């Protein structure tokens, strides 16, 4: 066997709370040419796009007609959560929509946070190799460099037969899934996977005719998904039998409109997935989260309505804490999306302070300098990478990293994006035991964690760094 290595730009954990306009589909990129990544945070609203919250549950019967009369279209409207989204409205038309007695608020669909860093891609020549196996994840070709799986005692869980159950479904709300990669082949429920990014659907059709719209044109979602569940051909995941559901809410540039994210959360909850992973987010000032003409924090209320609904439906929501190195206990007026949302499991990142690619590694449980932290927000910690990155599959549909389209690649990334799926995979093992029960999953996840830092709740570790084997009941 052999492998080759190349350097690429890679996206850190917080893909974005909401987005700038998607890449235009009028002039598709030439195959093999990577679109440019944003290099700075953006808070530009999406022109004409708005979130709508209704008074009480239910959607007004004439809502679509009202929006059409104002020159817009309904993106989605969800009666259970009492929220929706519209597109194509002028600010004046949005104000008219918000003036209706059964509409509580109309907010601009905005907020984007992108953080590019250097990453690494490696190709594994695994064709025809019979050693790697989903029943023995430690035999994966690149397992020697996966310090992060050792740090959370995943091999002990595998040795005891805790590989996950196909009956447990995990939604990956991200840039999509590279479902043709050897590590994800057969692991993705394509029938229930869905894209909420229409512009990306056009790219998929143009570049990969016949591919499912959830195809990951970036690479972030594939890395996240394969960390949760992988066939362990190239690199191991926390589990190897859990079923993934792709919920594409971020575009080819890693930008994620809030309207798409919220629609994706509601879709996952209604689908009945056990756990949903959100390795994306951002932050905004609470005082700026009011609707035009409103007096209250309406944007926050809309977010909270969605996450409260997901909790009522029994879906455990796991989110990344973000990569600003910010103390969330002392950031005053800041709403940390999505750690500040109700009922979520917020995950901070750890990583080694030194070490070669294949080890040995020094202090693998050190808090990552980039990770947001705070007792009031962080539930648990998990490996996100530092001196050495987290390794997982790279999408064979990637337009951002053309090399990944040519073979069985893994990519090394750092960020709280990588910490969240380690936690999600562990939550999926717990769900196999306790069922569709967010409260019990959280309790066992935190109760089984290794209590690091200050005793009890630590600002960097929360209740501790996750322990897969203990959570699965094998140690």
Short mmCIF file of C-alpha atoms in Angstrom, two decimals:
data_model
loop_
_atom_site.label_atom_id
_atom_site.label_comp_id
_atom_site.label_asym_id
_atom_site.label_seq_id
_atom_site.Cartn_x
_atom_site.Cartn_y
_atom_site.Cartn_z
CA UNK A 1 0.00 0.00 0.00
CA UNK A 2 1.01 3.62 -0.43
CA UNK A 3 -0.38 7.06 0.17
CA UNK A 4 0.29 10.55 -1.10
CA UNK A 5 -0.10 13.83 0.72
CA UNK A 6 -1.00 17.34 -0.45
CA UNK A 7 -1.76 20.62 1.31
CA UNK A 8 -5.17 22.27 1.03
CA UNK A 9 -7.27 25.00 2.60
CA UNK A 10 -9.69 23.52 5.12
CA UNK A 11 -12.66 24.97 7.01
CA UNK A 12 -12.70 25.14 10.79
CA UNK A 13 -15.65 24.12 12.94
CA UNK A 14 -18.05 27.03 12.68
CA UNK A 15 -19.25 26.76 9.09
CA UNK A 16 -21.81 29.47 9.64
CA UNK A 17 -25.02 30.42 11.37
CA UNK A 18 -26.49 31.82 8.22
CA UNK A 19 -25.23 32.93 4.90
CA UNK A 20 -24.32 35.32 2.19
CA UNK A 21 -25.90 34.47 -1.14
CA UNK A 22 -24.96 31.05 -2.49
CA UNK A 23 -22.57 30.69 -5.42
CA UNK A 24 -24.36 31.62 -8.63
CA UNK A 25 -25.54 28.68 -10.70
CA UNK A 26 -25.59 30.80 -13.87
CA UNK A 27 -21.91 30.11 -14.52
CA UNK A 28 -20.95 26.77 -12.93
CA UNK A 29 -17.32 26.23 -12.04
CA UNK A 30 -15.22 24.17 -14.39
CA UNK A 31 -14.59 20.62 -13.08
CA UNK A 32 -11.40 20.45 -11.06
CA UNK A 33 -11.42 24.14 -10.17
CA UNK A 34 -12.03 24.86 -6.49
CA UNK A 35 -14.26 27.80 -5.57
CA UNK A 36 -12.68 30.32 -3.25
CA UNK A 37 -13.42 30.24 0.46
CA UNK A 38 -14.39 33.37 2.31
CA UNK A 39 -11.46 34.54 4.41
CA UNK A 40 -13.31 36.75 6.87
CA UNK A 41 -16.45 36.66 8.93
CA UNK A 42 -19.55 37.98 7.20
CA UNK A 43 -22.82 39.19 8.65
CA UNK A 44 -24.51 40.25 5.43
CA UNK A 45 -28.21 39.45 5.21
CA UNK A 46 -29.51 37.32 2.38
CA UNK A 47 -31.34 39.72 0.11
CA UNK A 48 -35.08 39.19 0.23
CA UNK A 49 -34.94 36.24 2.63
CA UNK A 50 -36.70 36.37 6.00
CA UNK A 51 -37.60 34.14 8.93
CA UNK A 52 -41.21 34.26 10.10
CA UNK A 53 -42.59 33.31 13.50
CA UNK A 54 -46.32 32.93 13.95
CA UNK A 55 -48.38 33.64 17.03
CA UNK A 56 -49.12 30.24 18.48
CA UNK A 57 -48.63 26.98 16.63
CA UNK A 58 -49.95 26.44 13.17
CA UNK A 59 -49.53 28.27 9.88
CA UNK A 60 -52.23 30.70 8.71
CA UNK A 61 -54.28 29.09 5.94
CA UNK A 62 -53.68 31.99 3.57
CA UNK A 63 -49.99 32.46 4.39
CA UNK A 64 -48.68 31.40 0.97
CA UNK A 65 -51.22 33.66 -0.73
CA UNK A 66 -50.18 36.62 1.42
CA UNK A 67 -46.51 36.08 0.59
CA UNK A 68 -47.27 35.70 -3.13
CA UNK A 69 -49.30 38.90 -3.12
CA UNK A 70 -46.24 40.69 -1.74
CA UNK A 71 -44.06 39.28 -4.52
CA UNK A 72 -42.37 36.49 -2.57
CA UNK A 73 -42.40 32.73 -2.13
CA UNK A 74 -42.60 30.45 0.90
CA UNK A 75 -39.38 28.53 1.53
CA UNK A 76 -40.94 26.48 4.31
CA UNK A 77 -43.68 26.82 6.89
CA UNK A 78 -43.86 24.51 9.89
CA UNK A 79 -46.99 24.45 12.00
CA UNK A 80 -45.56 22.37 14.84
CA UNK A 81 -42.82 24.86 15.58
CA UNK A 82 -44.82 27.88 14.43
CA UNK A 83 -42.04 29.18 12.18
CA UNK A 84 -41.28 29.52 8.49
CA UNK A 85 -39.12 31.30 5.94
CA UNK A 86 -39.85 33.35 2.85
CA UNK A 87 -37.80 34.62 -0.08
CA UNK A 88 -38.10 37.38 -2.66
CA UNK A 89 -39.51 40.12 -0.42
CA UNK A 90 -38.45 43.73 -0.29
CA UNK A 91 -37.91 45.24 3.17
CA UNK A 92 -41.20 47.08 2.76
CA UNK A 93 -43.04 43.87 1.85
CA UNK A 94 -41.45 42.09 4.83
CA UNK A 95 -42.74 44.86 7.09
CA UNK A 96 -46.22 44.43 5.63
CA UNK A 97 -46.06 40.69 6.26
CA UNK A 98 -45.00 41.30 9.85
CA UNK A 99 -47.95 43.64 10.42
CA UNK A 100 -50.48 40.80 10.23
CA UNK A 101 -52.06 40.03 13.58
CA UNK A 102 -51.13 36.33 13.45
CA UNK A 103 -47.46 37.00 12.71
CA UNK A 104 -45.26 37.49 15.76
CA UNK A 105 -42.07 38.52 13.98
CA UNK A 106 -40.28 38.76 10.64
CA UNK A 107 -36.47 38.72 10.84
CA UNK A 108 -33.74 39.01 8.22
CA UNK A 109 -32.08 35.70 7.32
CA UNK A 110 -28.40 36.45 7.86
CA UNK A 111 -25.24 35.78 9.92
CA UNK A 112 -22.28 33.92 8.42
CA UNK A 113 -19.02 32.93 10.12
CA UNK A 114 -16.27 31.22 8.12
CA UNK A 115 -12.79 30.32 9.46
CA UNK A 116 -10.34 28.77 6.98
CA UNK A 117 -7.13 27.06 8.21
CA UNK A 118 -4.49 24.84 6.66
CA UNK A 119 -5.31 21.16 6.61
CA UNK A 120 -3.85 18.01 5.07
CA UNK A 121 -5.19 15.36 2.71
CA UNK A 122 -3.81 11.84 2.38
CA UNK A 123 -4.71 9.13 -0.15
CA UNK A 124 -4.84 5.48 0.79
CA UNK A 125 -4.45 2.76 -1.82
CA UNK A 126 -6.95 0.35 -0.28
CA UNK A 127 -8.31 -1.27 -3.44
CA UNK A 128 -8.51 -5.01 -3.05
CA UNK A 129 -7.30 -4.95 0.54
CA UNK A 130 -9.19 -7.41 2.74
CA UNK A 131 -7.74 -6.40 6.11
CA UNK A 132 -9.78 -3.29 6.84
CA UNK A 133 -13.23 -4.08 8.19
CA UNK A 134 -16.22 -2.36 9.82
CA UNK A 135 -16.17 -5.15 12.43
CA UNK A 136 -12.61 -4.23 13.41
CA UNK A 137 -12.24 -0.44 13.11
CA UNK A 138 -8.71 -0.48 14.55
CA UNK A 139 -7.54 -2.17 11.31
CA UNK A 140 -8.41 0.93 9.24
CA UNK A 141 -5.52 1.99 7.00
CA UNK A 142 -4.99 5.34 8.71
CA UNK A 143 -5.89 4.28 12.25
CA UNK A 144 -2.25 4.68 13.32
CA UNK A 145 -2.67 8.45 13.17
CA UNK A 146 -6.11 8.62 14.83
CA UNK A 147 -5.00 9.77 18.27
CA UNK A 148 -8.51 11.09 18.77
CA UNK A 149 -10.16 7.65 18.79
CA UNK A 150 -7.66 6.40 21.36
CA UNK A 151 -8.18 9.50 23.51
CA UNK A 152 -11.88 8.69 24.00
CA UNK A 153 -11.35 4.92 24.52
CA UNK A 154 -13.22 4.01 21.35
CA UNK A 155 -11.07 0.89 20.71
CA UNK A 156 -12.22 -0.60 24.02
CA UNK A 157 -15.84 -0.18 22.94
CA UNK A 158 -15.11 -1.80 19.56
CA UNK A 159 -13.31 -4.73 21.21
CA UNK A 160 -16.44 -5.34 23.30
CA UNK A 161 -18.60 -5.42 20.16
CA UNK A 162 -20.10 -1.94 20.59
CA UNK A 163 -20.00 -0.87 16.95
CA UNK A 164 -23.38 0.83 16.79
CA UNK A 165 -26.73 -0.24 15.37
CA UNK A 166 -28.11 0.41 11.87
CA UNK A 167 -31.46 1.04 13.57
CA UNK A 168 -30.03 4.19 15.16
CA UNK A 169 -30.16 7.12 12.74
CA UNK A 170 -28.01 10.22 12.98
CA UNK A 171 -28.67 13.35 10.92
CA UNK A 172 -25.62 15.29 9.72
CA UNK A 173 -26.66 18.94 9.19
CA UNK A 174 -23.76 20.18 7.13
CA UNK A 175 -22.44 20.51 3.56
CA UNK A 176 -23.76 17.07 2.61
CA UNK A 177 -22.17 13.62 2.60
CA UNK A 178 -19.71 12.02 0.21
CA UNK A 179 -21.66 8.80 0.24
CA UNK A 180 -19.52 7.11 -2.44
CA UNK A 181 -16.37 7.18 -0.29
CA UNK A 182 -15.37 3.69 0.85
CA UNK A 183 -15.82 4.71 4.48
CA UNK A 184 -19.43 5.83 3.90
CA UNK A 185 -20.65 3.41 1.24
CA UNK A 186 -23.82 1.79 2.54
CA UNK A 187 -23.82 3.87 5.73
CA UNK A 188 -26.04 6.68 4.37
CA UNK A 189 -29.83 6.50 4.17
CA UNK A 190 -30.16 8.23 0.82
CA UNK A 191 -33.92 7.73 0.66
CA UNK A 192 -34.35 10.05 3.65
CA UNK A 193 -31.41 12.36 2.97
CA UNK A 194 -32.35 15.81 1.74
CA UNK A 195 -30.83 19.06 0.54
CA UNK A 196 -32.09 22.47 1.70
CA UNK A 197 -29.64 24.33 -0.56
CA UNK A 198 -31.23 24.74 -4.03
CA UNK A 199 -28.14 26.37 -5.55
CA UNK A 200 -26.05 23.34 -4.60
CA UNK A 201 -28.64 21.05 -6.19
CA UNK A 202 -27.91 22.76 -9.52
CA UNK A 203 -24.17 22.24 -9.05
CA UNK A 204 -24.66 18.56 -8.26
CA UNK A 205 -26.77 18.10 -11.39
CA UNK A 206 -24.19 19.93 -13.51
CA UNK A 207 -21.03 18.25 -12.24
CA UNK A 208 -22.31 14.84 -11.13
CA UNK A 209 -25.40 13.93 -13.17
CA UNK A 210 -27.49 11.33 -11.39
CA UNK A 211 -25.92 11.94 -7.97
CA UNK A 212 -28.14 12.50 -4.96
CA UNK A 213 -28.57 16.23 -4.13
CA UNK A 214 -26.99 15.59 -0.72
CA UNK A 215 -23.62 14.97 -2.41
CA UNK A 216 -20.97 16.96 -0.53
CA UNK A 217 -19.37 19.49 -2.89
CA UNK A 218 -17.30 20.88 -0.02
CA UNK A 219 -15.74 18.22 2.29
CA UNK A 220 -16.72 19.37 5.78
CA UNK A 221 -19.91 17.30 6.09
CA UNK A 222 -18.22 14.13 4.87
CA UNK A 223 -15.46 14.49 7.45
CA UNK A 224 -18.04 15.08 10.18
CA UNK A 225 -20.27 12.18 9.10
CA UNK A 226 -17.42 9.69 8.80
CA UNK A 227 -16.26 10.63 12.30
CA UNK A 228 -19.68 9.53 13.57
CA UNK A 229 -19.95 6.33 11.51
CA UNK A 230 -17.41 4.80 9.12
CA UNK A 231 -16.78 1.47 7.44
CA UNK A 232 -13.21 1.85 8.74
CA UNK A 233 -11.59 1.17 5.38
CA UNK A 234 -9.44 4.30 5.31
CA UNK A 235 -10.15 5.78 8.77
CA UNK A 236 -12.26 4.67 11.71
CA UNK A 237 -15.32 6.46 13.05
CA UNK A 238 -16.67 6.29 16.59
CA UNK A 239 -19.15 3.70 15.26
CA UNK A 240 -19.21 1.56 12.14
CA UNK A 241 -22.84 0.47 11.88
CA UNK A 242 -24.89 3.54 12.75
CA UNK A 243 -27.00 4.89 9.85
CA UNK A 244 -26.36 8.45 8.68
CA UNK A 245 -28.93 10.78 7.16
CA UNK A 246 -27.53 13.64 5.12
CA UNK A 247 -29.29 16.96 5.68
CA UNK A 248 -27.54 19.51 3.49
CA UNK A 249 -27.89 23.00 4.97
CA UNK A 250 -24.57 24.55 3.84
CA UNK A 251 -23.41 25.32 0.32
CA UNK A 252 -20.27 24.54 -1.69
CA UNK A 253 -18.50 27.47 -0.01
CA UNK A 254 -19.42 26.34 3.50
CA UNK A 255 -22.02 29.07 3.96
CA UNK A 256 -25.20 28.17 5.81
CA UNK A 257 -28.41 30.25 5.65
CA UNK A 258 -30.26 30.19 8.93
CA UNK A 259 -33.47 29.42 7.06
CA UNK A 260 -31.90 26.24 5.67
CA UNK A 261 -30.45 25.26 9.04
CA UNK A 262 -33.78 25.64 10.82
CA UNK A 263 -35.62 23.79 8.06
CA UNK A 264 -33.04 21.01 8.39
CA UNK A 265 -33.49 20.77 12.17
CA UNK A 266 -37.25 20.50 11.78
CA UNK A 267 -36.91 17.92 9.01
CA UNK A 268 -34.58 15.77 11.12
CA UNK A 269 -36.91 15.99 14.11
CA UNK A 270 -39.97 15.04 12.06
CA UNK A 271 -38.03 12.18 10.49
CA UNK A 272 -37.47 10.82 13.98
CA UNK A 273 -33.68 10.62 13.96
CA UNK A 274 -32.16 9.77 17.31
CA UNK A 275 -29.31 12.30 17.20
CA UNK A 276 -28.53 15.29 14.98
CA UNK A 277 -25.05 16.79 14.60
CA UNK A 278 -24.55 20.51 13.92
CA UNK A 279 -20.89 21.35 13.41
CA UNK A 280 -21.72 24.92 12.48
CA UNK A 281 -22.64 28.12 14.20
CA UNK A 282 -21.76 31.69 14.98
CA UNK A 283 -22.54 34.46 17.44
CA UNK A 284 -24.51 37.67 17.45
CA UNK A 285 -25.51 40.39 19.88
CA UNK A 286 -28.81 39.69 21.58
CA UNK A 287 -29.78 43.37 21.38
CA UNK A 288 -29.59 43.15 17.57
CA UNK A 289 -31.94 40.19 17.37
CA UNK A 290 -35.21 42.10 17.18
CA UNK A 291 -37.57 42.21 14.23
CA UNK A 292 -38.07 45.48 12.39
CA UNK A 293 -40.63 47.36 14.40
CA UNK A 294 -40.51 44.83 17.22
CA UNK A 295 -39.44 45.30 20.81
CA UNK A 296 -38.34 41.79 21.80
CA UNK A 297 -35.61 39.30 20.89
CA UNK A 298 -37.65 37.79 18.08
CA UNK A 299 -34.78 36.17 16.18
CA UNK A 300 -33.76 34.31 19.33
CA UNK A 301 -37.38 33.32 19.98
CA UNK A 302 -37.56 31.85 16.49
CA UNK A 303 -34.40 29.80 17.05
CA UNK A 304 -35.66 28.64 20.43
CA UNK A 305 -39.01 27.57 18.97
CA UNK A 306 -37.23 25.27 16.54
CA UNK A 307 -34.95 23.66 19.12
CA UNK A 308 -37.77 23.25 21.62
CA UNK A 309 -39.72 21.43 18.92
CA UNK A 310 -36.80 19.08 18.17
CA UNK A 311 -36.56 18.26 21.87
CA UNK A 312 -40.28 17.52 22.08
CA UNK A 313 -39.89 15.15 19.15
CA UNK A 314 -37.12 13.27 20.97
CA UNK A 315 -34.12 14.25 18.84
CA UNK A 316 -30.85 14.83 20.69
CA UNK A 317 -29.09 17.88 19.27
CA UNK A 318 -25.28 18.01 19.42
CA UNK A 319 -23.59 21.28 18.45
CA UNK A 320 -20.02 22.61 18.27
CA UNK A 321 -19.04 25.39 20.67
CA UNK A 322 -17.24 27.50 18.04
CA UNK A 323 -13.67 28.46 17.26
CA UNK A 324 -13.26 32.02 18.55
CA UNK A 325 -11.42 31.09 21.77
CA UNK A 326 -14.15 33.03 23.56
CA UNK A 327 -15.21 32.82 27.21
CA UNK A 328 -18.94 32.26 26.86
CA UNK A 329 -19.45 32.84 30.59
CA UNK A 330 -18.39 36.47 30.22
CA UNK A 331 -19.51 37.55 26.77
CA UNK A 332 -22.45 39.54 28.06
CA UNK A 333 -24.86 40.32 25.29
CA UNK A 334 -23.77 37.47 22.97
CA UNK A 335 -26.05 34.69 21.79
CA UNK A 336 -23.85 31.72 20.90
CA UNK A 337 -25.49 29.80 18.11
CA UNK A 338 -26.22 27.14 18.74
CA UNK A 339 -24.86 26.57 22.24
CA UNK A 340 -27.30 29.13 23.64
CA UNK A 341 -30.27 27.27 22.13
CA UNK A 342 -32.36 25.19 24.55
CA UNK A 343 -31.70 21.49 25.15
CA UNK A 344 -28.55 21.21 23.03
CA UNK A 345 -25.36 19.34 23.95
CA UNK A 346 -22.60 21.91 23.38
CA UNK A 347 -19.14 20.45 22.73
CA UNK A 348 -15.75 22.10 23.19
CA UNK A 349 -12.51 20.81 21.64
CA UNK A 350 -9.34 19.18 22.94
CA UNK A 351 -6.15 18.17 21.16
CA UNK A 352 -2.49 17.23 21.63
CA UNK A 353 0.06 19.93 22.34
CA UNK A 354 2.79 18.09 20.40
CA UNK A 355 3.50 14.89 18.53
CA UNK A 356 4.31 13.37 15.15
CA UNK A 357 1.62 12.20 12.73
CA UNK A 358 1.69 8.62 13.99
CA UNK A 359 2.57 9.54 17.56
CA UNK A 360 3.56 9.54 20.27
CA UNK A 361 1.34 12.47 21.17
CA UNK A 362 1.69 14.81 24.13
CA UNK A 363 -1.25 15.81 26.34
CA UNK A 364 -4.06 14.77 23.98
CA UNK A 365 -6.67 16.15 26.40
CA UNK A 366 -5.37 19.71 26.44
CA UNK A 367 -8.08 22.32 25.77
CA UNK A 368 -7.71 23.58 22.20
CA UNK A 369 -6.73 27.25 22.13
CA UNK A 370 -9.32 28.06 19.45
CA UNK A 371 -12.25 26.46 21.27
CA UNK A 372 -14.97 28.56 22.87
CA UNK A 373 -15.46 27.65 26.52
CA UNK A 374 -17.61 28.40 29.56
CA UNK A 375 -19.38 26.53 32.37
CA UNK A 376 -22.72 28.03 31.40
CA UNK A 377 -22.56 26.63 27.85
CA UNK A 378 -20.19 23.66 27.44
CA UNK A 379 -21.75 20.28 28.18
CA UNK A 380 -18.75 18.04 27.42
CA UNK A 381 -15.43 18.15 25.57
CA UNK A 382 -14.16 15.91 22.77
CA UNK A 383 -11.18 15.71 20.40
CA UNK A 384 -11.07 18.53 17.87
CA UNK A 385 -7.38 18.61 17.02
CA UNK A 386 -4.47 20.94 17.73
CA UNK A 387 -0.83 19.97 17.11
CA UNK A 388 -2.24 17.00 15.20
CA UNK A 389 -5.60 17.09 13.37
CA UNK A 390 -8.62 14.82 13.41
CA UNK A 391 -8.61 12.39 10.46
CA UNK A 392 -11.68 11.26 8.50
CA UNK A 393 -12.95 10.78 4.94
CA UNK A 394 -12.88 13.47 2.24
CA UNK A 395 -15.79 13.71 -0.22
CA UNK A 396 -15.32 12.25 -3.70
CA UNK A 397 -17.70 14.99 -4.89
CA UNK A 398 -15.53 17.83 -3.54
CA UNK A 399 -15.14 20.92 -5.72
CA UNK A 400 -13.10 22.58 -2.98
CA UNK A 401 -10.43 19.85 -2.91
CA UNK A 402 -10.27 18.36 -6.43
CA UNK A 403 -7.76 15.69 -5.38
CA UNK A 404 -10.44 14.06 -3.23
CA UNK A 405 -12.39 13.19 -6.38
CA UNK A 406 -9.56 10.96 -7.63
CA UNK A 407 -9.24 8.33 -4.91
CA UNK A 408 -9.92 7.21 -1.37
CA UNK A 409 -8.73 10.22 0.61
CA UNK A 410 -8.84 11.22 4.24
CA UNK A 411 -8.44 14.81 5.39
CA UNK A 412 -6.99 16.17 8.61
CA UNK A 413 -8.95 19.06 10.14
CA UNK A 414 -8.93 21.01 13.41
CA UNK A 415 -11.95 22.60 15.07
CA UNK A 416 -14.90 22.17 17.35
CA UNK A 417 -16.60 20.84 14.20
CA UNK A 418 -14.51 17.73 14.73
CA UNK A 419 -15.29 17.52 18.46
CA UNK A 420 -19.07 17.46 17.99
CA UNK A 421 -19.24 14.26 15.85
CA UNK A 422 -17.12 12.29 18.34
CA UNK A 423 -19.82 13.19 20.85
CA UNK A 424 -22.62 12.43 18.39
CA UNK A 425 -21.23 8.96 17.70
CA UNK A 426 -21.09 8.30 21.43
CA UNK A 427 -24.66 9.56 21.82
CA UNK A 428 -25.70 7.13 19.07
CA UNK A 429 -24.30 4.22 21.10
CA UNK A 430 -26.25 5.42 24.14
CA UNK A 431 -29.42 5.76 22.03
CA UNK A 432 -29.05 2.08 21.13
CA UNK A 433 -29.50 1.35 24.85
CA UNK A 434 -31.99 3.99 26.05
CA UNK A 435 -33.93 4.77 22.87
CA UNK A 436 -35.25 8.08 21.62
CA UNK A 437 -34.63 9.98 24.85
CA UNK A 438 -32.57 13.20 24.83
CA UNK A 439 -32.58 13.60 28.61
CA UNK A 440 -31.24 10.10 29.26
CA UNK A 441 -28.68 10.41 26.47
CA UNK A 442 -27.36 13.67 27.91
CA UNK A 443 -27.26 12.27 31.45
CA UNK A 444 -25.28 9.19 30.47
CA UNK A 445 -22.99 11.13 28.14
CA UNK A 446 -22.05 13.55 30.91
CA UNK A 447 -22.06 10.97 33.69
CA UNK A 448 -19.65 8.69 31.80
CA UNK A 449 -17.21 11.45 30.80
CA UNK A 450 -13.73 11.66 32.29
CA UNK A 451 -13.81 14.53 34.79
CA UNK A 452 -10.87 16.67 33.72
CA UNK A 453 -9.83 20.13 34.82
CA UNK A 454 -11.73 21.47 37.80
CA UNK A 455 -13.84 18.94 39.67
CA UNK A 456 -17.45 18.91 38.53
CA UNK A 457 -18.19 21.41 35.80
CA UNK A 458 -15.09 22.91 34.20
CA UNK A 459 -15.20 25.88 31.80
CA UNK A 460 -13.14 24.02 29.18
CA UNK A 461 -14.41 20.46 29.64
CA UNK A 462 -17.95 20.92 30.91
CA UNK A 463 -18.75 17.68 32.74
CA UNK A 464 -15.67 16.09 31.21
CA UNK A 465 -14.07 14.72 28.08
CA UNK A 466 -16.27 12.02 26.58
CA UNK A 467 -15.41 8.35 27.11
CA UNK A 468 -16.92 6.08 24.46
CA UNK A 469 -16.27 2.80 26.26
CA UNK A 470 -17.73 4.00 29.55
CA UNK A 471 -20.76 5.50 27.83
CA UNK A 472 -21.32 2.17 26.11
CA UNK A 473 -21.09 0.36 29.46
CA UNK A 474 -18.06 -1.78 28.66
CA UNK A 475 -15.69 -0.35 31.31
#
